Tab-separated table of C-alpha atoms in Angstrom:
chain	number	residue	atom	x	y	z
I	1	UNK	CA	62.677	-207.368	-91.071
I	2	UNK	CA	62.106	-206.518	-87.426
I	3	UNK	CA	63.203	-209.559	-85.420
I	4	UNK	CA	60.417	-209.188	-82.850
I	5	UNK	CA	57.578	-208.677	-85.312
I	6	UNK	CA	56.154	-212.175	-85.532
I	7	UNK	CA	56.770	-212.766	-81.831
I	8	UNK	CA	54.676	-209.729	-80.999
I	9	UNK	CA	51.881	-210.379	-83.467
I	10	UNK	CA	51.404	-214.121	-83.666
I	11	UNK	CA	51.139	-217.110	-81.276
I	12	UNK	CA	54.339	-218.149	-79.518
I	13	UNK	CA	55.904	-221.611	-79.439
I	14	UNK	CA	53.330	-224.230	-78.492
I	15	UNK	CA	50.526	-221.702	-77.993
I	16	UNK	CA	47.123	-222.907	-79.126
I	17	UNK	CA	45.092	-220.825	-81.517
I	18	UNK	CA	42.119	-219.161	-79.823
I	19	UNK	CA	40.441	-216.983	-82.437
I	20	UNK	CA	38.508	-214.914	-79.879
I	21	UNK	CA	41.529	-214.270	-77.695
I	22	UNK	CA	43.638	-213.503	-80.755
I	23	UNK	CA	41.087	-210.879	-81.791
I	24	UNK	CA	41.120	-209.321	-78.338
I	25	UNK	CA	44.909	-209.396	-78.258
I	26	UNK	CA	45.010	-207.634	-81.590
I	27	UNK	CA	42.902	-204.821	-80.173
I	28	UNK	CA	45.254	-204.444	-77.213
I	29	UNK	CA	48.333	-204.053	-79.321
I	30	UNK	CA	49.679	-201.093	-81.166
I	31	UNK	CA	49.713	-202.662	-84.593
I	32	UNK	CA	52.949	-201.996	-86.504
I	33	UNK	CA	53.211	-200.218	-89.782
I	34	UNK	CA	53.863	-202.242	-92.872
I	35	UNK	CA	57.641	-202.353	-93.241
I	36	UNK	CA	57.948	-204.213	-96.572
I	37	UNK	CA	56.818	-203.631	-100.111
I	38	UNK	CA	56.631	-207.074	-101.666
I	39	UNK	CA	55.571	-210.501	-100.363
I	40	UNK	CA	56.576	-213.450	-102.490
I	41	UNK	CA	57.327	-217.180	-102.359
I	42	UNK	CA	60.542	-218.822	-103.477
I	43	UNK	CA	61.768	-222.411	-103.484
I	44	UNK	CA	64.644	-222.675	-101.022
I	45	UNK	CA	66.182	-225.898	-99.730
I	46	UNK	CA	63.256	-227.977	-100.907
I	47	UNK	CA	60.509	-225.822	-99.354
I	48	UNK	CA	58.610	-222.724	-100.404
I	49	UNK	CA	59.723	-219.806	-98.252
I	50	UNK	CA	57.772	-216.627	-97.617
I	51	UNK	CA	59.956	-213.674	-98.578
I	52	UNK	CA	59.327	-210.079	-97.573
I	53	UNK	CA	61.341	-207.816	-99.842
I	54	UNK	CA	63.530	-210.810	-100.601
I	55	UNK	CA	64.269	-211.675	-96.966
I	56	UNK	CA	63.046	-214.878	-95.359
I	57	UNK	CA	60.130	-214.437	-92.961
I	58	UNK	CA	60.243	-216.314	-89.673
I	59	UNK	CA	57.774	-217.708	-87.171
I	60	UNK	CA	57.593	-216.400	-83.580
I	61	UNK	CA	59.968	-219.216	-82.540
I	62	UNK	CA	62.412	-218.059	-85.240
I	63	UNK	CA	61.863	-220.980	-87.616
I	64	UNK	CA	61.823	-220.221	-91.322
I	65	UNK	CA	58.248	-219.655	-92.472
I	66	UNK	CA	58.108	-222.262	-95.201
I	67	UNK	CA	55.442	-224.469	-96.719
I	68	UNK	CA	55.748	-227.714	-98.683
I	69	UNK	CA	53.869	-226.584	-101.797
I	70	UNK	CA	53.922	-223.441	-103.888
I	71	UNK	CA	50.122	-223.132	-103.706
I	72	UNK	CA	50.075	-223.110	-99.906
I	73	UNK	CA	53.014	-220.721	-99.766
I	74	UNK	CA	51.337	-218.334	-102.172
I	75	UNK	CA	48.138	-218.414	-100.112
I	76	UNK	CA	50.109	-217.186	-97.096
I	77	UNK	CA	51.935	-214.594	-99.210
I	78	UNK	CA	48.571	-213.228	-100.368
I	79	UNK	CA	47.714	-212.383	-96.745
I	80	UNK	CA	50.956	-210.440	-96.347
I	81	UNK	CA	50.552	-208.693	-99.683
I	82	UNK	CA	46.997	-207.674	-98.771
I	83	UNK	CA	48.044	-205.743	-95.664
I	84	UNK	CA	47.556	-202.013	-95.794
I	85	UNK	CA	49.528	-199.383	-93.956
I	86	UNK	CA	49.449	-201.506	-90.799
I	87	UNK	CA	49.867	-205.242	-90.281
I	88	UNK	CA	46.735	-206.724	-88.732
I	89	UNK	CA	46.976	-210.399	-87.672
I	90	UNK	CA	43.187	-210.585	-87.440
I	91	UNK	CA	43.162	-210.572	-91.243
I	92	UNK	CA	45.870	-213.269	-91.504
I	93	UNK	CA	44.300	-216.556	-90.343
I	94	UNK	CA	46.486	-218.714	-92.594
I	95	UNK	CA	49.664	-217.139	-91.256
I	96	UNK	CA	48.537	-217.650	-87.663
I	97	UNK	CA	47.706	-221.269	-88.386
I	98	UNK	CA	51.017	-221.964	-90.127
I	99	UNK	CA	52.952	-220.363	-87.269
I	100	UNK	CA	51.118	-222.537	-84.760
I	101	UNK	CA	51.766	-225.637	-86.856
I	102	UNK	CA	55.478	-225.018	-87.297
I	103	UNK	CA	56.215	-223.825	-83.767
I	104	UNK	CA	53.791	-225.870	-81.688
I	105	UNK	CA	52.091	-228.787	-83.416
I	106	UNK	CA	55.282	-230.024	-85.085
I	107	UNK	CA	56.784	-230.816	-81.668
I	108	UNK	CA	53.526	-232.128	-80.187
I	109	UNK	CA	52.159	-234.354	-82.929
I	110	UNK	CA	50.998	-237.256	-80.762
I	111	UNK	CA	49.370	-235.002	-78.177
I	112	UNK	CA	47.555	-232.969	-80.822
I	113	UNK	CA	46.243	-236.058	-82.590
I	114	UNK	CA	45.093	-237.498	-79.264
I	115	UNK	CA	43.170	-234.302	-78.562
I	116	UNK	CA	41.196	-234.755	-81.775
I	117	UNK	CA	40.354	-238.365	-80.908
I	118	UNK	CA	39.279	-237.222	-77.435
I	119	UNK	CA	36.716	-234.909	-79.054
I	120	UNK	CA	35.228	-237.929	-80.802
I	121	UNK	CA	34.560	-239.460	-77.390
I	122	UNK	CA	31.951	-236.757	-76.739
I	123	UNK	CA	31.334	-235.537	-80.254
I	124	UNK	CA	28.802	-232.780	-80.849
I	125	UNK	CA	26.781	-234.797	-83.356
I	126	UNK	CA	26.085	-237.562	-80.831
I	127	UNK	CA	24.180	-235.387	-78.347
I	128	UNK	CA	20.604	-234.715	-79.367
I	129	UNK	CA	17.803	-232.568	-78.032
I	130	UNK	CA	14.606	-234.251	-76.839
I	131	UNK	CA	12.451	-231.279	-77.853
I	132	UNK	CA	11.114	-229.225	-79.519
I	133	UNK	CA	10.421	-231.321	-82.590
I	134	UNK	CA	11.717	-228.646	-84.943
I	135	UNK	CA	15.150	-228.686	-83.271
I	136	UNK	CA	15.162	-232.483	-83.184
I	137	UNK	CA	14.565	-232.501	-86.939
I	138	UNK	CA	17.177	-229.812	-87.598
I	139	UNK	CA	19.824	-231.737	-85.668
I	140	UNK	CA	18.961	-234.978	-87.436
I	141	UNK	CA	19.121	-233.353	-90.881
I	142	UNK	CA	22.510	-231.787	-90.144
I	143	UNK	CA	24.161	-234.509	-88.087
I	144	UNK	CA	22.852	-237.829	-89.390
I	145	UNK	CA	24.887	-237.448	-92.617
I	146	UNK	CA	27.996	-236.925	-90.485
I	147	UNK	CA	27.312	-240.159	-88.606
I	148	UNK	CA	26.680	-241.899	-91.934
I	149	UNK	CA	30.072	-240.647	-93.117
I	150	UNK	CA	31.692	-242.017	-89.957
I	151	UNK	CA	29.981	-245.364	-90.441
I	152	UNK	CA	30.545	-245.774	-94.171
I	153	UNK	CA	33.927	-244.079	-94.649
I	154	UNK	CA	35.628	-244.580	-91.297
I	155	UNK	CA	34.003	-247.821	-90.168
I	156	UNK	CA	32.966	-246.144	-86.914
I	157	UNK	CA	29.523	-246.537	-85.344
I	158	UNK	CA	28.651	-244.050	-82.607
I	159	UNK	CA	26.107	-244.127	-79.800
I	160	UNK	CA	23.603	-241.268	-79.531
I	161	UNK	CA	22.593	-239.617	-76.269
I	162	UNK	CA	19.716	-237.370	-75.334
I	163	UNK	CA	20.534	-234.099	-73.622
I	164	UNK	CA	23.890	-233.703	-71.908
I	165	UNK	CA	24.177	-237.108	-70.229
I	166	UNK	CA	27.545	-238.600	-71.168
I	167	UNK	CA	27.449	-241.638	-73.452
I	168	UNK	CA	30.576	-243.750	-73.642
I	169	UNK	CA	31.497	-244.463	-77.230
I	170	UNK	CA	32.605	-247.933	-78.363
I	171	UNK	CA	36.344	-248.494	-78.274
I	172	UNK	CA	36.155	-249.698	-81.877
I	173	UNK	CA	34.661	-246.381	-82.981
I	174	UNK	CA	37.380	-244.355	-81.262
I	175	UNK	CA	40.062	-246.641	-82.695
I	176	UNK	CA	38.611	-246.043	-86.156
I	177	UNK	CA	38.760	-242.273	-85.611
I	178	UNK	CA	42.348	-242.571	-84.404
I	179	UNK	CA	43.254	-244.435	-87.587
I	180	UNK	CA	41.388	-241.866	-89.704
I	181	UNK	CA	43.256	-238.998	-88.050
I	182	UNK	CA	46.582	-240.721	-88.675
I	183	UNK	CA	45.674	-241.248	-92.334
I	184	UNK	CA	44.473	-237.654	-92.716
I	185	UNK	CA	47.696	-236.300	-91.217
I	186	UNK	CA	50.079	-238.575	-93.089
I	187	UNK	CA	53.831	-238.056	-92.979
I	188	UNK	CA	56.425	-235.644	-94.242
I	189	UNK	CA	56.775	-231.884	-94.092
I	190	UNK	CA	53.059	-231.314	-94.624
I	191	UNK	CA	51.981	-233.495	-91.700
I	192	UNK	CA	52.185	-230.846	-88.928
I	193	UNK	CA	50.267	-228.390	-91.112
I	194	UNK	CA	47.534	-230.902	-91.925
I	195	UNK	CA	47.279	-231.868	-88.263
I	196	UNK	CA	47.075	-228.236	-87.166
I	197	UNK	CA	44.309	-227.589	-89.696
I	198	UNK	CA	42.381	-230.672	-88.573
I	199	UNK	CA	42.779	-229.696	-84.928
I	200	UNK	CA	41.495	-226.172	-85.543
I	201	UNK	CA	38.466	-227.470	-87.430
I	202	UNK	CA	37.747	-229.911	-84.601
I	203	UNK	CA	37.992	-227.267	-81.898
I	204	UNK	CA	35.919	-224.712	-83.795
I	205	UNK	CA	33.093	-227.138	-84.600
I	206	UNK	CA	33.232	-229.245	-81.440
I	207	UNK	CA	33.284	-232.313	-83.646
I	208	UNK	CA	36.123	-234.532	-84.787
I	209	UNK	CA	33.696	-236.208	-87.177
I	210	UNK	CA	32.742	-232.947	-88.889
I	211	UNK	CA	36.433	-232.029	-89.154
I	212	UNK	CA	37.290	-235.385	-90.745
I	213	UNK	CA	34.332	-235.109	-93.125
I	214	UNK	CA	35.546	-231.693	-94.274
I	215	UNK	CA	39.134	-232.938	-94.568
I	216	UNK	CA	38.081	-235.898	-96.689
I	217	UNK	CA	35.864	-233.792	-98.909
I	218	UNK	CA	32.621	-235.395	-97.724
I	219	UNK	CA	31.418	-231.930	-96.595
I	220	UNK	CA	32.341	-228.427	-97.615
I	221	UNK	CA	33.763	-226.174	-94.948
I	222	UNK	CA	30.556	-224.114	-95.053
I	223	UNK	CA	28.357	-227.190	-94.667
I	224	UNK	CA	30.470	-228.373	-91.745
I	225	UNK	CA	30.265	-224.953	-90.134
I	226	UNK	CA	26.497	-224.799	-90.560
I	227	UNK	CA	26.125	-228.288	-89.087
I	228	UNK	CA	28.171	-227.286	-86.057
I	229	UNK	CA	25.881	-224.314	-85.395
I	230	UNK	CA	22.454	-225.894	-85.726
I	231	UNK	CA	21.573	-225.127	-82.112
I	232	UNK	CA	22.699	-221.495	-82.337
I	233	UNK	CA	20.814	-220.999	-85.599
I	234	UNK	CA	17.674	-222.443	-84.038
I	235	UNK	CA	17.929	-220.111	-81.048
I	236	UNK	CA	18.509	-217.098	-83.262
I	237	UNK	CA	15.396	-217.872	-85.285
I	238	UNK	CA	13.403	-218.126	-82.092
I	239	UNK	CA	14.833	-215.213	-80.097
I	240	UNK	CA	16.754	-213.064	-82.548
I	241	UNK	CA	20.460	-212.671	-83.239
I	242	UNK	CA	22.980	-211.190	-80.834
I	243	UNK	CA	25.414	-208.781	-82.503
I	244	UNK	CA	28.343	-209.741	-80.302
I	245	UNK	CA	27.753	-213.452	-80.873
I	246	UNK	CA	27.511	-212.876	-84.615
I	247	UNK	CA	30.802	-210.969	-84.647
I	248	UNK	CA	32.494	-213.713	-82.642
I	249	UNK	CA	31.176	-216.375	-85.001
I	250	UNK	CA	32.383	-214.398	-88.017
I	251	UNK	CA	35.901	-214.275	-86.562
I	252	UNK	CA	35.817	-217.997	-85.861
I	253	UNK	CA	34.512	-218.732	-89.355
I	254	UNK	CA	37.556	-217.035	-90.866
I	255	UNK	CA	39.759	-219.447	-88.941
I	256	UNK	CA	37.610	-222.408	-89.964
I	257	UNK	CA	37.793	-221.382	-93.599
I	258	UNK	CA	41.573	-220.918	-93.363
I	259	UNK	CA	42.029	-224.350	-91.795
I	260	UNK	CA	39.901	-226.030	-94.448
I	261	UNK	CA	41.754	-224.159	-97.188
I	262	UNK	CA	45.174	-225.096	-95.846
I	263	UNK	CA	44.203	-228.742	-95.499
I	264	UNK	CA	42.789	-228.793	-99.028
I	265	UNK	CA	45.970	-227.265	-100.454
I	266	UNK	CA	48.071	-229.892	-98.668
I	267	UNK	CA	45.823	-232.932	-98.966
I	268	UNK	CA	48.068	-234.602	-101.534
I	269	UNK	CA	51.371	-233.047	-100.476
I	270	UNK	CA	54.265	-235.243	-99.378
């Protein structure tokens, strides 16, 4: 395997995933030809390693690309097996996420978890429009169940605000989110991967509460995504869709779906 392949194609050590920038970066690169025939997963030293023609694949930081369960490893292998004559990272959201988890999140666990809790301090679902009535209703229908989840499942009660005026959230609510994040991440080899997935879902939706609801199975990834885009959907119905915005959202959805899938595959993993 070319030693510089993953370094060239995927995020480097500690680099955050930005789906839009990754897509633009992909366009700027001369994508390499596929250099392997088979992608498979094999148990090695207690972890499931991605093998390309029998050789261990590595992350951009040169760590072995391994996952704690066969199911998650096979999901990554499917992306590699599905490549055509060229290798296109834009079609490999799981691989990008795993690389980021192993190279970046794993050495910044506390900081990454704190970032998620910080989102909860100004969570999307707490900021409501004053008008028109149709948007007010759409936000309430999409976001009130998320707040009910936070109240009933996390023990966190949040304050609502109108418009963009900042509303300080109760310390008890943020402490409850912090505890929920810690529980969702857990310990062991799967912890950095679960945390990376949760962080991506939070960043893509603008809501730690939506991300936690998806992680805990209280919402599907699609329902969480739709809830996060109530305002955009409302504007599109009123003024029409923008092709560039739709393409950008489609790219971001692929990363959301990958994060939700990875978390689901690792929810019970040690």
